[in-house]
Amino acid sequence: MLAWAERWRANALRMRPALPPDDPDLVAALTELRLVSSLLEDAVLAGRPAGALRGRQARLEQRIRDLSRRAPGGTDVVRPPGVRRLAERLGPRVLIELVAHGDRLRAVLVRDGRASLHDLGPLAEAVNLARWHRFGLRRLVTTGDTAAARAGAVHAAAALDRQLFDPVRRQLADRDLVVVPVGALHAVAWSGLPTCAGRAVTVAPSSTAWLAADRREAPTGAAVLAAGPRLPAGWAEVHRLAGVLPGARLLTGADATAEALSKALDGAGLVHIAAHGRFRADNPQFSTLELADGPLFAYEWERVARPPDCVVLSACESGLTGVRPGDEVLGFAAVLLALGTRCLVATVLPVPAEPTIALMVDLHRRMRAGARPARALADAQRAFVASGDGTARATAAAFVCLGAG
């Protein structure tokens, strides 16, 4: 079952950029799209007619898709690893790979060199519970910590946790987890589930991608801290982090442009970005981070030659992915992991700006002290939740560790 699932998942991430860095047509189209998107947002906020700009935006997005399809990309078919190779790298960790099999949800669990297959019940039930869980957490973040909102989130988390983990609970014990989701479960806020709270959990698009990322050598470049516009808390966040990461390069104000940030990513050891984010479900590659000169599109990072080792996106829904047939994932997370970034800490929900600062500062302090990202995030989340209410719990749960934590 593991080999069958990995036959398509192992090749779902593109292994090299689909956008060559020297394609002037693509660069020009993306630059124009950034300008048009900025003008469109201004028109909408001012209540002016925006039909012409929307049409122009749609035509530019179609042109970018057409240009990227003709660009050389892909690589040789990747051969998935066997249980032995996975087990050697996992050590004491446990890997759970979820698989949709008809109308059932199955799990392949790899622990201590052995694989076991488990039935987790109806797939539709897990998908519905995951949606209710997201709804409950989003409600806590957006409307505040009311008794009804907290009860809804707790009930959905408990029900989803029972379905996913009761059949394998003895095998999990208190070990760190690597989770390979399926379909809609890519958007689960894992640390919001009782079994995962306080546990180091890494989420990967495939076992093959996790193994490759976990074995990759880390770049040794300096840290980069960037803050987008219209977010005073983002500016405060990166300046607080500058005290934790001495020698980091700061990109704020007019300096925080799409081009400057993309260049700074090249070869960086650590990148932290605090900005407004927007996930595009209709085309995840056009998901954006708002910067000084307009939106930065996920497409554009495919041109980074030397990907950063670890990226933290303190931006709303920056960790969401669009899932296509064959469990192909698209969006910022997919682009970075396909390029070779080992680890991405990002959000699967909207997050309030001000409270997030303390969580991010604690995360970086723990990583700088030597903790691996997944463990640092779990410990920072636990401390953050202990000092707050239901809104704090939802804010902490929004962050997930992707790749090889």
Tab-separated table of C-alpha atoms in Angstrom:
chain	number	residue	atom	x	y	z
A	1	MET	CA	0.000	0.000	0.000
A	2	LEU	CA	2.846	2.383	0.838
A	3	ALA	CA	4.607	1.670	-2.462
A	4	TRP	CA	1.335	2.101	-4.373
A	5	ALA	CA	0.581	5.462	-2.747
A	6	GLU	CA	4.116	6.737	-3.238
A	7	ARG	CA	4.179	5.833	-6.942
A	8	TRP	CA	2.262	9.023	-7.708
A	9	ARG	CA	2.984	11.093	-4.592
A	10	ALA	CA	6.748	10.767	-5.019
A	11	ASN	CA	6.495	12.567	-8.358
A	12	ALA	CA	3.730	15.032	-7.465
A	13	LEU	CA	6.197	17.828	-6.612
A	14	ARG	CA	8.127	19.198	-9.549
A	15	MET	CA	11.781	18.431	-8.973
A	16	ARG	CA	13.119	21.540	-10.708
A	17	PRO	CA	11.670	24.970	-11.515
A	18	ALA	CA	9.092	25.176	-14.274
A	19	LEU	CA	10.025	28.847	-14.786
A	20	PRO	CA	13.533	29.402	-16.195
A	21	PRO	CA	15.139	32.471	-14.608
A	22	ASP	CA	16.078	33.859	-18.026
A	23	ASP	CA	12.595	33.858	-19.585
A	24	PRO	CA	11.899	37.571	-20.208
A	25	ASP	CA	8.276	36.992	-21.243
A	26	LEU	CA	7.409	35.349	-17.932
A	27	VAL	CA	9.235	37.999	-15.921
A	28	ALA	CA	7.436	40.768	-17.806
A	29	ALA	CA	4.028	39.094	-17.419
A	30	LEU	CA	4.501	38.595	-13.670
A	31	THR	CA	5.649	42.195	-13.229
A	32	GLU	CA	2.596	43.470	-15.101
A	33	LEU	CA	0.318	41.179	-13.091
A	34	ARG	CA	1.725	42.613	-9.847
A	35	LEU	CA	0.871	46.133	-11.028
A	36	VAL	CA	-2.621	45.184	-12.208
A	37	SER	CA	-3.364	43.307	-8.979
A	38	SER	CA	-2.342	46.347	-6.926
A	39	LEU	CA	-4.523	48.650	-9.025
A	40	LEU	CA	-7.429	46.214	-8.720
A	41	GLU	CA	-7.170	46.085	-4.926
A	42	ASP	CA	-7.056	49.902	-4.749
A	43	ALA	CA	-10.145	50.142	-6.970
A	44	VAL	CA	-12.080	47.643	-4.865
A	45	LEU	CA	-11.173	49.424	-1.613
A	46	ALA	CA	-12.199	52.785	-3.107
A	47	GLY	CA	-15.467	51.400	-4.487
A	48	ARG	CA	-14.546	52.211	-8.103
A	49	PRO	CA	-15.596	50.007	-11.071
A	50	ALA	CA	-13.043	47.233	-11.535
A	51	GLY	CA	-14.419	45.132	-14.410
A	52	ALA	CA	-11.693	46.118	-16.878
A	53	LEU	CA	-8.936	45.425	-14.356
A	54	ARG	CA	-10.418	42.023	-13.490
A	55	GLY	CA	-10.465	41.114	-17.173
A	56	ARG	CA	-6.879	42.238	-17.595
A	57	GLN	CA	-5.842	40.242	-14.516
A	58	ALA	CA	-7.529	37.089	-15.864
A	59	ARG	CA	-5.821	37.470	-19.269
A	60	LEU	CA	-2.404	37.924	-17.653
A	61	GLU	CA	-2.880	34.875	-15.415
A	62	GLN	CA	-3.838	32.804	-18.459
A	63	ARG	CA	-0.733	34.030	-20.311
A	64	ILE	CA	1.498	33.082	-17.377
A	65	ARG	CA	-0.053	29.612	-17.233
A	66	ASP	CA	0.497	29.161	-20.976
A	67	LEU	CA	4.117	30.327	-20.772
A	68	SER	CA	4.868	28.037	-17.833
A	69	ARG	CA	3.415	25.017	-19.660
A	70	ARG	CA	5.821	25.444	-22.562
A	71	ALA	CA	8.830	25.937	-20.283
A	72	PRO	CA	11.135	22.938	-19.777
A	73	GLY	CA	10.486	21.299	-16.434
A	74	GLY	CA	10.270	18.031	-14.599
A	75	THR	CA	12.933	15.413	-14.202
A	76	ASP	CA	13.380	11.653	-14.214
A	77	VAL	CA	10.683	9.662	-12.445
A	78	VAL	CA	11.555	9.375	-8.753
A	79	ARG	CA	11.716	5.895	-7.307
A	80	PRO	CA	9.996	5.776	-3.905
A	81	PRO	CA	12.014	4.493	-0.936
A	82	GLY	CA	11.176	1.250	0.769
A	83	VAL	CA	10.299	0.755	4.418
A	84	ARG	CA	13.910	0.009	5.357
A	85	ARG	CA	15.255	3.315	3.999
A	86	LEU	CA	12.452	5.263	5.644
A	87	ALA	CA	12.978	3.487	8.954
A	88	GLU	CA	16.716	4.190	8.952
A	89	ARG	CA	16.016	7.914	8.710
A	90	LEU	CA	12.994	7.965	10.999
A	91	GLY	CA	14.821	6.544	13.995
A	92	PRO	CA	12.375	6.713	16.932
A	93	ARG	CA	9.893	8.837	14.968
A	94	VAL	CA	6.664	7.388	13.562
A	95	LEU	CA	5.464	8.015	10.013
A	96	ILE	CA	1.759	7.912	9.159
A	97	GLU	CA	0.825	8.019	5.487
A	98	LEU	CA	-2.904	8.460	4.840
A	99	VAL	CA	-4.430	6.849	1.757
A	100	ALA	CA	-7.902	7.120	0.228
A	101	HIS	CA	-9.051	3.633	-0.747
A	102	GLY	CA	-12.529	3.757	-2.219
A	103	ASP	CA	-14.729	5.376	0.422
A	104	ARG	CA	-12.394	4.390	3.258
A	105	LEU	CA	-9.450	6.198	4.820
A	106	ARG	CA	-6.451	3.967	5.447
A	107	ALA	CA	-3.157	4.624	7.194
A	108	VAL	CA	0.216	3.029	6.598
A	109	LEU	CA	2.240	3.377	9.800
A	110	VAL	CA	6.022	2.941	9.808
A	111	ARG	CA	7.666	2.428	13.199
A	112	ASP	CA	10.909	0.717	14.265
A	113	GLY	CA	11.516	-0.737	10.807
A	114	ARG	CA	8.069	-2.265	10.344
A	115	ALA	CA	5.011	-1.130	8.417
A	116	SER	CA	1.405	-1.800	9.385
A	117	LEU	CA	-1.901	-1.032	7.646
A	118	HIS	CA	-4.896	0.418	9.516
A	119	ASP	CA	-8.475	1.282	8.617
A	120	LEU	CA	-9.494	4.729	9.904
A	121	GLY	CA	-13.135	4.649	8.880
A	122	PRO	CA	-15.142	6.557	6.254
A	123	LEU	CA	-13.129	9.107	4.269
A	124	ALA	CA	-16.100	11.478	3.971
A	125	GLU	CA	-16.480	11.562	7.750
A	126	ALA	CA	-12.827	12.549	8.250
A	127	VAL	CA	-13.117	15.278	5.595
A	128	ASN	CA	-16.272	16.690	7.201
A	129	LEU	CA	-14.746	16.653	10.680
A	130	ALA	CA	-11.631	18.407	9.347
A	131	ARG	CA	-13.840	21.135	7.852
A	132	TRP	CA	-15.745	21.560	11.118
A	133	HIS	CA	-12.466	21.744	13.000
A	134	ARG	CA	-11.169	24.481	10.675
A	135	PHE	CA	-14.477	26.314	11.007
A	136	GLY	CA	-14.291	26.173	14.802
A	137	LEU	CA	-10.719	27.463	14.937
A	138	ARG	CA	-11.440	30.203	12.397
A	139	ARG	CA	-14.445	31.251	14.461
A	140	LEU	CA	-12.277	31.554	17.574
A	141	VAL	CA	-9.726	33.676	15.727
A	142	THR	CA	-12.242	35.990	14.062
A	143	THR	CA	-15.023	36.340	16.649
A	144	GLY	CA	-13.146	35.845	19.917
A	145	ASP	CA	-13.216	33.307	22.725
A	146	THR	CA	-16.917	32.708	23.317
A	147	ALA	CA	-18.228	29.603	25.050
A	148	ALA	CA	-20.036	28.434	21.900
A	149	ALA	CA	-16.994	28.932	19.653
A	150	ARG	CA	-14.696	27.140	22.076
A	151	ALA	CA	-17.096	24.225	22.535
A	152	GLY	CA	-17.485	23.780	18.775
A	153	ALA	CA	-13.742	23.728	18.163
A	154	VAL	CA	-13.091	21.320	21.058
A	155	HIS	CA	-15.857	18.935	19.965
A	156	ALA	CA	-14.648	18.816	16.318
A	157	ALA	CA	-11.021	18.361	17.405
A	158	ALA	CA	-11.916	15.463	19.705
A	159	ALA	CA	-14.027	13.708	17.051
A	160	LEU	CA	-11.378	14.083	14.319
A	161	ASP	CA	-8.656	12.995	16.733
A	162	ARG	CA	-10.569	9.818	17.635
A	163	GLN	CA	-11.051	8.834	14.009
A	164	LEU	CA	-7.469	9.481	12.920
A	165	PHE	CA	-5.534	8.263	15.941
A	166	ASP	CA	-7.578	5.809	18.045
A	167	PRO	CA	-6.757	2.860	15.718
A	168	VAL	CA	-3.002	3.565	15.995
A	169	ARG	CA	-2.713	5.112	19.444
A	170	ARG	CA	-0.674	2.283	20.993
A	171	GLN	CA	1.870	2.443	18.175
A	172	LEU	CA	2.245	6.222	18.495
A	173	ALA	CA	3.017	6.306	22.223
A	174	ASP	CA	4.636	9.711	22.832
A	175	ARG	CA	6.867	9.701	19.741
A	176	ASP	CA	7.367	12.511	17.229
A	177	LEU	CA	5.238	12.198	14.085
A	178	VAL	CA	5.694	12.591	10.353
A	179	VAL	CA	2.263	12.848	8.700
A	180	VAL	CA	1.575	12.485	4.969
A	181	PRO	CA	-2.039	13.640	4.511
A	182	VAL	CA	-4.495	12.979	1.725
A	183	GLY	CA	-6.702	15.445	-0.164
A	184	ALA	CA	-8.612	17.851	2.066
A	185	LEU	CA	-6.662	16.733	5.143
A	186	HIS	CA	-3.681	18.802	3.954
A	187	ALA	CA	-5.438	21.782	5.597
A	188	VAL	CA	-5.744	20.219	9.075
A	189	ALA	CA	-4.394	22.319	11.960
A	190	TRP	CA	-2.621	19.316	13.462
A	191	SER	CA	-1.470	20.809	16.750
A	192	GLY	CA	-5.112	21.650	17.492
A	193	LEU	CA	-5.819	17.898	17.865
A	194	PRO	CA	-5.324	16.442	21.368
A	195	THR	CA	-2.950	13.687	20.205
A	196	CYS	CA	-0.667	16.191	18.430
A	197	ALA	CA	-0.703	19.023	20.971
A	198	GLY	CA	2.795	19.462	22.398
A	199	ARG	CA	4.177	16.754	20.083
A	200	ALA	CA	6.658	17.482	17.278
A	201	VAL	CA	4.611	16.946	14.109
A	202	THR	CA	5.982	17.341	10.592
A	203	VAL	CA	3.625	17.350	7.589
A	204	ALA	CA	4.959	16.273	4.173
A	205	PRO	CA	3.388	15.845	0.714
A	206	SER	CA	4.931	12.363	0.437
A	207	SER	CA	7.270	10.029	2.290
A	208	THR	CA	9.723	10.394	-0.583
A	209	ALA	CA	9.709	14.198	-0.302
A	210	TRP	CA	10.164	13.990	3.483
A	211	LEU	CA	13.129	11.621	3.156
A	212	ALA	CA	14.836	13.798	0.526
A	213	ALA	CA	14.320	16.952	2.600
A	214	ASP	CA	15.473	15.345	5.857
A	215	ARG	CA	18.744	14.227	4.228
A	216	ARG	CA	19.468	17.543	2.489
A	217	GLU	CA	22.403	19.644	3.688
A	218	ALA	CA	21.483	23.063	5.022
A	219	PRO	CA	22.690	26.276	3.338
A	220	THR	CA	24.851	28.449	5.580
A	221	GLY	CA	23.719	31.894	4.394
A	222	ALA	CA	22.594	34.653	6.738
A	223	ALA	CA	19.050	35.020	8.030
A	224	VAL	CA	16.580	37.292	6.213
A	225	LEU	CA	13.711	39.095	7.954
A	226	ALA	CA	11.058	40.810	5.826
A	227	ALA	CA	7.866	42.718	6.649
A	228	GLY	CA	5.129	43.648	4.196
A	229	PRO	CA	3.125	46.901	4.092
A	230	ARG	CA	-0.137	47.733	5.908
A	231	LEU	CA	0.913	45.523	8.809
A	232	PRO	CA	2.437	47.485	11.716
A	233	ALA	CA	2.654	44.301	13.775
A	234	GLY	CA	4.761	42.711	11.016
A	235	TRP	CA	7.279	45.552	11.265
A	236	ALA	CA	7.374	45.133	15.036
A	237	GLU	CA	7.728	41.359	14.653
A	238	VAL	CA	10.816	41.417	12.433
A	239	HIS	CA	12.499	44.078	14.574
A	240	ARG	CA	11.907	41.922	17.662
A	241	LEU	CA	13.367	38.981	15.780
A	242	ALA	CA	16.422	41.023	14.795
A	243	GLY	CA	17.338	40.978	18.468
A	244	VAL	CA	17.065	37.185	18.503
A	245	LEU	CA	18.959	36.716	15.217
A	246	PRO	CA	21.945	39.108	15.235
A	247	GLY	CA	23.371	39.775	11.778
A	248	ALA	CA	20.074	39.080	10.000
A	249	ARG	CA	19.280	41.152	6.914
A	250	LEU	CA	16.148	43.300	7.327
A	251	LEU	CA	13.789	44.142	4.475
A	252	THR	CA	11.114	46.595	5.586
A	253	GLY	CA	9.263	49.573	4.156
A	254	ALA	CA	10.156	50.434	0.561
A	255	ASP	CA	13.024	47.910	0.633
A	256	ALA	CA	10.659	44.947	1.007
A	257	THR	CA	9.956	44.454	-2.704
A	258	ALA	CA	9.229	41.210	-4.528
A	259	GLU	CA	12.538	41.340	-6.396
A	260	ALA	CA	14.603	42.169	-3.301
A	261	LEU	CA	13.006	39.375	-1.275
A	262	SER	CA	13.363	36.804	-4.071
A	263	LYS	CA	17.072	37.652	-4.383
A	264	ALA	CA	17.541	37.526	-0.607
A	265	LEU	CA	16.015	34.038	-0.504
A	266	ASP	CA	18.829	32.712	-2.693
A	267	GLY	CA	21.173	30.744	-0.423
A	268	ALA	CA	19.707	32.031	2.861
A	269	GLY	CA	19.861	29.804	5.908
A	270	LEU	CA	16.652	31.147	7.446
A	271	VAL	CA	13.924	33.429	6.069
A	272	HIS	CA	11.088	34.942	8.101
A	273	ILE	CA	8.337	36.910	6.356
A	274	ALA	CA	5.557	38.792	8.162
A	275	ALA	CA	3.023	40.023	5.629
A	276	HIS	CA	-0.573	39.882	4.517
A	277	GLY	CA	-1.166	36.631	2.646
A	278	ARG	CA	-3.903	35.472	0.315
A	279	PHE	CA	-4.513	31.878	-0.759
A	280	ARG	CA	-6.066	31.408	-4.208
A	281	ALA	CA	-8.084	28.191	-4.197
A	282	ASP	CA	-8.880	28.587	-7.911
A	283	ASN	CA	-5.157	28.663	-8.795
A	284	PRO	CA	-2.790	28.203	-5.824
A	285	GLN	CA	0.255	29.263	-7.867
A	286	PHE	CA	-1.245	32.782	-7.887
A	287	SER	CA	-1.437	32.843	-4.076
A	288	THR	CA	0.267	36.012	-2.855
A	289	LEU	CA	2.243	37.714	-0.141
A	290	GLU	CA	1.753	41.483	-0.079
A	291	LEU	CA	5.017	43.432	-0.411
A	292	ALA	CA	5.968	47.082	-0.916
A	293	ASP	CA	5.602	47.000	-4.715
A	294	GLY	CA	2.543	44.747	-4.802
A	295	PRO	CA	1.822	41.036	-4.459
A	296	LEU	CA	4.537	38.393	-4.690
A	297	PHE	CA	3.146	35.318	-6.475
A	298	ALA	CA	4.014	31.720	-5.635
A	299	TYR	CA	5.013	31.318	-9.295
A	300	GLU	CA	7.922	33.709	-8.818
A	301	TRP	CA	9.780	31.658	-6.250
A	302	GLU	CA	10.217	28.894	-8.790
A	303	ARG	CA	13.083	31.008	-10.172
A	304	VAL	CA	15.153	30.892	-6.953
A	305	ALA	CA	18.396	29.059	-7.779
A	306	ARG	CA	19.515	28.139	-4.215
A	307	PRO	CA	16.499	27.703	-1.966
A	308	PRO	CA	16.673	28.754	1.693
A	309	ASP	CA	16.975	26.024	4.295
A	310	CYS	CA	14.070	27.072	6.526
A	311	VAL	CA	11.261	29.550	5.793
A	312	VAL	CA	8.764	30.922	8.322
A	313	LEU	CA	5.710	32.572	6.756
A	314	SER	CA	3.896	34.613	9.388
A	315	ALA	CA	1.044	35.333	6.988
A	316	CYS	CA	-2.581	34.242	6.820
A	317	GLU	CA	-3.153	30.847	5.146
A	318	SER	CA	0.395	30.779	3.753
A	319	GLY	CA	0.640	27.032	4.394
A	320	LEU	CA	-2.523	26.093	2.518
A	321	THR	CA	-2.115	24.063	-0.651
A	322	GLY	CA	-4.367	23.307	-3.551
A	323	VAL	CA	-4.662	19.548	-4.024
A	324	ARG	CA	-5.074	18.209	-7.551
A	325	PRO	CA	-5.642	14.646	-8.824
A	326	GLY	CA	-2.797	12.358	-7.802
A	327	ASP	CA	-2.380	14.343	-4.559
A	328	GLU	CA	-0.348	16.991	-6.394
A	329	VAL	CA	-0.059	20.016	-4.107
A	330	LEU	CA	0.228	23.609	-5.336
A	331	GLY	CA	0.975	26.899	-3.580
A	332	PHE	CA	3.843	28.542	-1.685
A	333	ALA	CA	4.568	25.415	0.345
A	334	ALA	CA	4.700	23.201	-2.743
A	335	VAL	CA	6.995	25.606	-4.608
A	336	LEU	CA	9.467	25.905	-1.731
A	337	LEU	CA	9.574	22.177	-0.976
A	338	ALA	CA	9.995	21.317	-4.667
A	339	LEU	CA	12.871	23.776	-4.944
A	340	GLY	CA	14.688	22.130	-2.063
A	341	THR	CA	13.755	24.092	1.052
A	342	ARG	CA	13.977	21.612	3.902
A	343	CYS	CA	11.400	23.103	6.221
A	344	LEU	CA	8.521	25.577	6.080
A	345	VAL	CA	6.584	26.871	9.086
A	346	ALA	CA	3.370	28.457	7.842
A	347	THR	CA	-0.322	28.876	8.632
A	348	VAL	CA	-3.438	27.034	7.471
A	349	LEU	CA	-5.800	29.641	8.977
A	350	PRO	CA	-6.054	33.415	9.310
A	351	VAL	CA	-4.012	34.626	12.286
A	352	PRO	CA	-4.283	37.836	14.344
A	353	ALA	CA	-1.213	40.022	13.860
A	354	GLU	CA	-0.430	41.278	17.368
A	355	PRO	CA	-0.646	37.997	19.358
A	356	THR	CA	1.450	36.189	16.763
A	357	ILE	CA	4.562	38.223	17.620
A	358	ALA	CA	5.154	36.477	20.945
A	359	LEU	CA	4.690	33.039	19.372
A	360	MET	CA	7.156	33.791	16.558
A	361	VAL	CA	9.803	35.253	18.888
A	362	ASP	CA	9.604	32.175	21.115
A	363	LEU	CA	9.820	29.872	18.066
A	364	HIS	CA	13.020	31.524	16.841
A	365	ARG	CA	14.590	31.599	20.287
A	366	ARG	CA	14.079	27.858	20.582
A	367	MET	CA	15.444	27.173	17.082
A	368	ARG	CA	18.480	29.352	17.753
A	369	ALA	CA	19.075	27.372	20.945
A	370	GLY	CA	19.330	24.214	18.823
A	371	ALA	CA	15.803	22.766	18.710
A	372	ARG	CA	14.664	21.433	15.349
A	373	PRO	CA	11.769	23.417	13.845
A	374	ALA	CA	9.003	20.884	14.571
A	375	ARG	CA	10.050	20.514	18.211
A	376	ALA	CA	10.597	24.270	18.597
A	377	LEU	CA	7.152	24.976	17.162
A	378	ALA	CA	5.432	22.394	19.380
A	379	ASP	CA	7.064	23.772	22.535
A	380	ALA	CA	6.357	27.393	21.547
A	381	GLN	CA	2.724	26.511	20.829
A	382	ARG	CA	2.317	24.776	24.167
A	383	ALA	CA	3.761	27.747	26.065
A	384	PHE	CA	1.627	30.188	24.061
A	385	VAL	CA	-1.586	28.239	24.723
A	386	ALA	CA	-0.809	27.963	28.448
A	387	SER	CA	-0.669	31.744	28.720
A	388	GLY	CA	-3.837	32.523	26.768
A	389	ASP	CA	-7.465	31.666	26.055
A	390	GLY	CA	-9.312	29.851	23.249
A	391	THR	CA	-8.227	32.476	20.719
A	392	ALA	CA	-4.600	31.848	21.680
A	393	ARG	CA	-5.169	28.114	21.223
A	394	ALA	CA	-6.585	28.665	17.727
A	395	THR	CA	-3.782	31.083	16.810
A	396	ALA	CA	-1.127	28.581	17.865
A	397	ALA	CA	-2.866	25.710	16.067
A	398	ALA	CA	-2.874	27.668	12.811
A	399	PHE	CA	0.892	27.114	12.395
A	400	VAL	CA	2.148	23.841	10.946
A	401	CYS	CA	5.634	22.539	10.196
A	402	LEU	CA	5.947	21.322	6.602
A	403	GLY	CA	8.732	19.402	4.866
A	404	ALA	CA	11.309	17.939	7.225
A	405	GLY	CA	10.929	19.535	10.626
